Amino acid sequence: MNKLYVVGIGPGAYKSMTVEAIETLKECSVIVGYSVYVDLIKEYFPNKEYVETGMRKETERCQAAIDLACKGQKVAVVCSGDGVVYGMAGLLMELGAKEENLEVEVVAGVTAALSGGAELGAPLGHDFVVISLSDLMTPWELIEKRLAYAAMADMVICLYNPSSKKRTDYLKKACTIILEHRKKETICGFVKNIARKGQEKRILTLEELKNTKVDMFTTVFIGNSQTKHIKNQMVTPRGYQIS
């Protein structure tokens, strides 16, 4: 049985990768991935064959990995964060379904909600939802509905892909929707380039977040009604009684 690995490399820093992810990449002869993510790990895994593609080449990238694995190569497809969370795991499983002698195995990584949350403090202490603001795969109308329902449910909201060159006002749109159900003083935070060169983080109010410029490498956290700003950290209480 040929095996294809989907490896989550976490936020980007070698020290943030899981031991299993590191060991799997050491064992593989071919590493496939989006060029930006491959560049983050190349220096740590030399003497590998690398197959890289750019944005919107996900299907071609995954099929190339499948073809190599079916020829007996030990192949890993790397994903930023975790391969199951907005990653390539599902697509690889769909494409690989017709290959009887291929097994797709997922090696978990640390998704941005967790690594970014740790940088800010403890924003995900209670129920939360992760929503991508990218409308490449999901109609904006549906994203708006998900934002509204999550806001009404008083869940902490973690936003992936909050902005891009073509979607410069999407975070502002999202905040406008959430402000219909949350107070403008709601505690929020964001982290840019988590665990990478140029990391930035900030804690601010929902009203301030609405007019803040971010990019696609930023993860945004919008607190619930109980979220607090404690000693420069964003904290969402679990509900324990503190005397």
Tab-separated table of C-alpha atoms in Angstrom:
chain	number	residue	atom	x	y	z
A	1	MET	CA	0.000	0.000	0.000
A	2	ASN	CA	1.417	3.377	-1.044
A	3	LYS	CA	1.109	6.103	1.559
A	4	LEU	CA	0.779	9.866	1.136
A	5	TYR	CA	1.231	12.124	4.144
A	6	VAL	CA	-0.515	15.448	4.789
A	7	VAL	CA	1.696	17.322	7.232
A	8	GLY	CA	0.642	20.414	9.150
A	9	ILE	CA	3.739	22.546	9.722
A	10	GLY	CA	2.102	24.901	12.208
A	11	PRO	CA	2.544	28.674	11.992
A	12	GLY	CA	5.932	28.522	10.291
A	13	ALA	CA	8.675	28.307	12.914
A	14	TYR	CA	10.538	25.006	13.237
A	15	LYS	CA	10.138	25.107	17.025
A	16	SER	CA	6.353	25.302	16.603
A	17	MET	CA	6.127	22.081	14.592
A	18	THR	CA	5.078	18.847	16.273
A	19	VAL	CA	7.642	16.094	16.759
A	20	GLU	CA	5.550	13.818	14.542
A	21	ALA	CA	5.534	16.389	11.728
A	22	ILE	CA	9.307	16.792	11.899
A	23	GLU	CA	9.942	13.042	11.941
A	24	THR	CA	7.564	12.461	9.019
A	25	LEU	CA	9.247	15.103	6.849
A	26	LYS	CA	12.660	13.651	7.669
A	27	GLU	CA	11.488	10.261	6.408
A	28	CYS	CA	9.916	11.515	3.168
A	29	SER	CA	11.935	11.895	-0.021
A	30	VAL	CA	9.550	14.353	-1.709
A	31	ILE	CA	7.869	17.397	-0.141
A	32	VAL	CA	5.005	19.062	-2.021
A	33	GLY	CA	3.415	22.387	-1.156
A	34	TYR	CA	2.504	26.007	-1.783
A	35	SER	CA	5.775	27.846	-2.414
A	36	VAL	CA	5.338	30.271	0.519
A	37	TYR	CA	5.007	27.391	2.993
A	38	VAL	CA	7.763	25.310	1.424
A	39	ASP	CA	10.165	28.238	1.805
A	40	LEU	CA	9.520	28.209	5.567
A	41	ILE	CA	10.905	24.696	6.014
A	42	LYS	CA	13.478	24.133	3.246
A	43	GLU	CA	16.501	24.991	5.372
A	44	TYR	CA	15.502	22.387	7.963
A	45	PHE	CA	14.936	19.572	5.495
A	46	PRO	CA	17.760	19.703	2.915
A	47	ASN	CA	18.415	17.069	0.274
A	48	LYS	CA	14.713	16.598	-0.419
A	49	GLU	CA	12.966	16.836	-3.762
A	50	TYR	CA	10.555	19.766	-3.632
A	51	VAL	CA	7.470	20.225	-5.797
A	52	GLU	CA	6.025	23.731	-5.463
A	53	THR	CA	3.074	25.587	-6.972
A	54	GLY	CA	1.539	29.010	-6.440
A	55	MET	CA	-1.877	30.156	-5.276
A	56	ARG	CA	-4.976	28.558	-6.822
A	57	LYS	CA	-2.975	25.545	-8.014
A	58	GLU	CA	-4.183	23.306	-5.204
A	59	THR	CA	-5.725	20.607	-7.394
A	60	GLU	CA	-2.659	20.343	-9.631
A	61	ARG	CA	-0.393	20.247	-6.577
A	62	CYS	CA	-2.372	17.486	-4.908
A	63	GLN	CA	-2.603	15.400	-8.073
A	64	ALA	CA	1.148	15.662	-8.563
A	65	ALA	CA	1.661	14.395	-5.019
A	66	ILE	CA	-0.717	11.489	-5.608
A	67	ASP	CA	1.034	10.529	-8.839
A	68	LEU	CA	4.415	10.490	-7.103
A	69	ALA	CA	3.099	8.470	-4.170
A	70	CYS	CA	1.506	5.935	-6.516
A	71	LYS	CA	4.923	5.410	-8.108
A	72	GLY	CA	6.285	4.326	-4.735
A	73	GLN	CA	7.806	7.609	-3.581
A	74	LYS	CA	7.426	8.604	0.066
A	75	VAL	CA	5.628	11.930	-0.300
A	76	ALA	CA	4.450	14.611	2.122
A	77	VAL	CA	2.123	17.469	1.242
A	78	VAL	CA	2.780	20.327	3.666
A	79	CYS	CA	0.093	22.730	4.842
A	80	SER	CA	0.362	25.830	6.979
A	81	GLY	CA	-1.182	25.230	10.381
A	82	ASP	CA	-3.088	21.960	10.149
A	83	GLY	CA	-3.916	20.040	6.980
A	84	VAL	CA	-7.480	19.392	8.117
A	85	VAL	CA	-8.304	23.053	8.879
A	86	TYR	CA	-8.673	24.816	5.505
A	87	GLY	CA	-5.866	22.558	4.296
A	88	MET	CA	-5.284	19.958	1.610
A	89	ALA	CA	-6.318	16.811	3.509
A	90	GLY	CA	-9.878	16.698	2.213
A	91	LEU	CA	-8.924	17.412	-1.399
A	92	LEU	CA	-6.209	14.743	-1.323
A	93	MET	CA	-8.677	12.202	0.024
A	94	GLU	CA	-11.204	13.070	-2.666
A	95	LEU	CA	-8.659	12.906	-5.485
A	96	GLY	CA	-7.035	9.786	-4.092
A	97	ALA	CA	-10.295	7.886	-3.683
A	98	LYS	CA	-9.903	6.232	-7.097
A	99	GLU	CA	-6.452	4.886	-6.239
A	100	GLU	CA	-6.997	1.494	-4.606
A	101	ASN	CA	-3.388	1.169	-3.427
A	102	LEU	CA	-3.086	4.631	-1.890
A	103	GLU	CA	-3.644	5.617	1.727
A	104	VAL	CA	-3.721	9.268	2.826
A	105	GLU	CA	-2.480	9.801	6.376
A	106	VAL	CA	-2.828	13.103	8.226
A	107	VAL	CA	-0.119	14.377	10.563
A	108	ALA	CA	-1.704	17.056	12.722
A	109	GLY	CA	-0.268	20.549	13.013
A	110	VAL	CA	-0.984	23.610	15.153
A	111	THR	CA	-3.615	25.729	13.439
A	112	ALA	CA	-3.490	29.555	13.603
A	113	ALA	CA	-6.423	29.757	16.021
A	114	LEU	CA	-4.264	27.966	18.593
A	115	SER	CA	-0.823	29.446	17.874
A	116	GLY	CA	-2.266	32.943	17.470
A	117	GLY	CA	-4.422	32.486	20.544
A	118	ALA	CA	-1.349	31.612	22.602
A	119	GLU	CA	0.356	34.809	21.452
A	120	LEU	CA	-2.604	36.902	22.602
A	121	GLY	CA	-3.214	35.088	25.874
A	122	ALA	CA	-6.283	32.880	26.269
A	123	PRO	CA	-8.978	34.133	23.867
A	124	LEU	CA	-10.500	30.702	23.204
A	125	GLY	CA	-11.335	29.767	26.778
A	126	HIS	CA	-14.973	29.084	25.937
A	127	ASP	CA	-16.986	28.037	22.868
A	128	PHE	CA	-15.640	29.489	19.656
A	129	VAL	CA	-16.062	29.300	15.899
A	130	VAL	CA	-13.525	29.611	13.068
A	131	ILE	CA	-14.717	31.394	9.914
A	132	SER	CA	-12.731	32.179	6.776
A	133	LEU	CA	-13.537	35.490	5.087
A	134	SER	CA	-12.257	34.218	1.746
A	135	ASP	CA	-15.114	33.967	-0.743
A	136	LEU	CA	-13.141	31.973	-3.323
A	137	MET	CA	-14.835	28.752	-2.209
A	138	THR	CA	-17.775	30.070	-0.197
A	139	PRO	CA	-20.335	32.692	-1.334
A	140	TRP	CA	-20.073	35.925	0.644
A	141	GLU	CA	-23.785	35.748	1.423
A	142	LEU	CA	-23.203	32.488	3.296
A	143	ILE	CA	-20.194	33.928	5.126
A	144	GLU	CA	-22.365	36.858	6.239
A	145	LYS	CA	-24.960	34.443	7.619
A	146	ARG	CA	-22.343	32.468	9.535
A	147	LEU	CA	-20.907	35.656	11.027
A	148	ALA	CA	-24.329	36.856	12.137
A	149	TYR	CA	-25.325	33.551	13.750
A	150	ALA	CA	-21.980	33.206	15.536
A	151	ALA	CA	-22.308	36.763	16.834
A	152	MET	CA	-25.862	36.144	18.015
A	153	ALA	CA	-24.736	32.973	19.800
A	154	ASP	CA	-22.115	34.996	21.726
A	155	MET	CA	-19.325	32.717	20.559
A	156	VAL	CA	-15.734	33.881	20.293
A	157	ILE	CA	-15.062	34.285	16.568
A	158	CYS	CA	-11.697	33.512	15.010
A	159	LEU	CA	-11.310	34.867	11.477
A	160	TYR	CA	-8.971	33.339	8.900
A	161	ASN	CA	-8.092	35.085	5.613
A	162	PRO	CA	-9.509	38.410	6.825
A	163	SER	CA	-8.192	40.449	3.919
A	164	SER	CA	-6.263	40.381	0.651
A	165	LYS	CA	-5.377	42.739	-2.178
A	166	LYS	CA	-8.797	42.111	-3.735
A	167	ARG	CA	-10.706	41.919	-0.429
A	168	THR	CA	-9.423	44.992	1.368
A	169	ASP	CA	-12.756	45.810	3.067
A	170	TYR	CA	-13.896	42.316	4.092
A	171	LEU	CA	-12.818	42.643	7.725
A	172	LYS	CA	-14.689	45.935	7.966
A	173	LYS	CA	-17.780	44.250	6.492
A	174	ALA	CA	-17.472	41.397	8.978
A	175	CYS	CA	-17.120	43.750	11.936
A	176	THR	CA	-20.152	45.734	10.781
A	177	ILE	CA	-22.244	42.545	10.819
A	178	ILE	CA	-20.936	41.486	14.237
A	179	LEU	CA	-21.533	44.973	15.688
A	180	GLU	CA	-25.243	44.431	15.131
A	181	HIS	CA	-25.072	41.845	17.930
A	182	ARG	CA	-22.007	42.827	19.997
A	183	LYS	CA	-21.017	45.947	21.896
A	184	LYS	CA	-18.430	48.187	20.260
A	185	GLU	CA	-16.247	47.779	23.386
A	186	THR	CA	-15.956	44.006	22.810
A	187	ILE	CA	-12.338	42.917	23.317
A	188	CYS	CA	-10.628	41.707	20.129
A	189	GLY	CA	-7.117	40.905	18.998
A	190	PHE	CA	-5.065	39.984	15.965
A	191	VAL	CA	-1.693	38.403	15.231
A	192	LYS	CA	0.190	38.869	11.972
A	193	ASN	CA	2.931	36.489	10.793
A	194	ILE	CA	2.537	34.151	13.751
A	195	ALA	CA	5.932	32.769	14.839
A	196	ARG	CA	7.541	34.230	11.719
A	197	LYS	CA	9.770	37.198	10.999
A	198	GLY	CA	7.807	40.416	11.405
A	199	GLN	CA	5.271	39.092	13.885
A	200	GLU	CA	2.860	41.748	15.134
A	201	LYS	CA	0.032	41.514	17.624
A	202	ARG	CA	-2.464	43.877	19.143
A	203	ILE	CA	-5.449	43.868	21.487
A	204	LEU	CA	-8.171	46.379	20.685
A	205	THR	CA	-11.932	46.929	20.704
A	206	LEU	CA	-14.356	45.739	18.057
A	207	GLU	CA	-14.964	49.339	16.995
A	208	GLU	CA	-11.217	49.869	16.551
A	209	LEU	CA	-10.838	46.557	14.722
A	210	LYS	CA	-13.467	47.616	12.207
A	211	ASN	CA	-11.132	50.293	10.826
A	212	THR	CA	-7.886	48.317	11.102
A	213	LYS	CA	-5.979	47.173	8.029
A	214	VAL	CA	-4.785	43.567	8.052
A	215	ASP	CA	-3.563	41.066	5.462
A	216	MET	CA	-4.027	37.395	4.569
A	217	PHE	CA	-1.259	36.373	6.996
A	218	THR	CA	-3.231	37.804	9.936
A	219	THR	CA	-5.516	35.847	12.264
A	220	VAL	CA	-8.252	37.855	13.985
A	221	PHE	CA	-9.964	37.080	17.294
A	222	ILE	CA	-13.293	38.666	18.285
A	223	GLY	CA	-14.218	38.081	21.899
A	224	ASN	CA	-17.582	37.215	23.377
A	225	SER	CA	-19.471	39.287	25.967
A	226	GLN	CA	-17.239	37.966	28.771
A	227	THR	CA	-13.816	38.409	27.140
A	228	LYS	CA	-11.440	40.610	29.118
A	229	HIS	CA	-8.191	42.543	28.626
A	230	ILE	CA	-5.933	41.448	31.506
A	231	LYS	CA	-2.294	42.596	31.747
A	232	ASN	CA	-1.998	43.047	27.984
A	233	GLN	CA	-3.561	39.654	27.326
A	234	MET	CA	-6.896	38.725	25.776
A	235	VAL	CA	-8.741	36.356	28.091
A	236	THR	CA	-12.101	34.621	27.643
A	237	PRO	CA	-13.141	33.104	31.005
A	238	ARG	CA	-14.304	29.499	31.120
A	239	GLY	CA	-16.647	30.363	33.968
A	240	TYR	CA	-14.766	29.221	37.064
A	241	GLN	CA	-15.685	31.004	40.280
A	242	ILE	CA	-12.781	33.098	41.540
A	243	SER	CA	-12.933	34.376	45.110
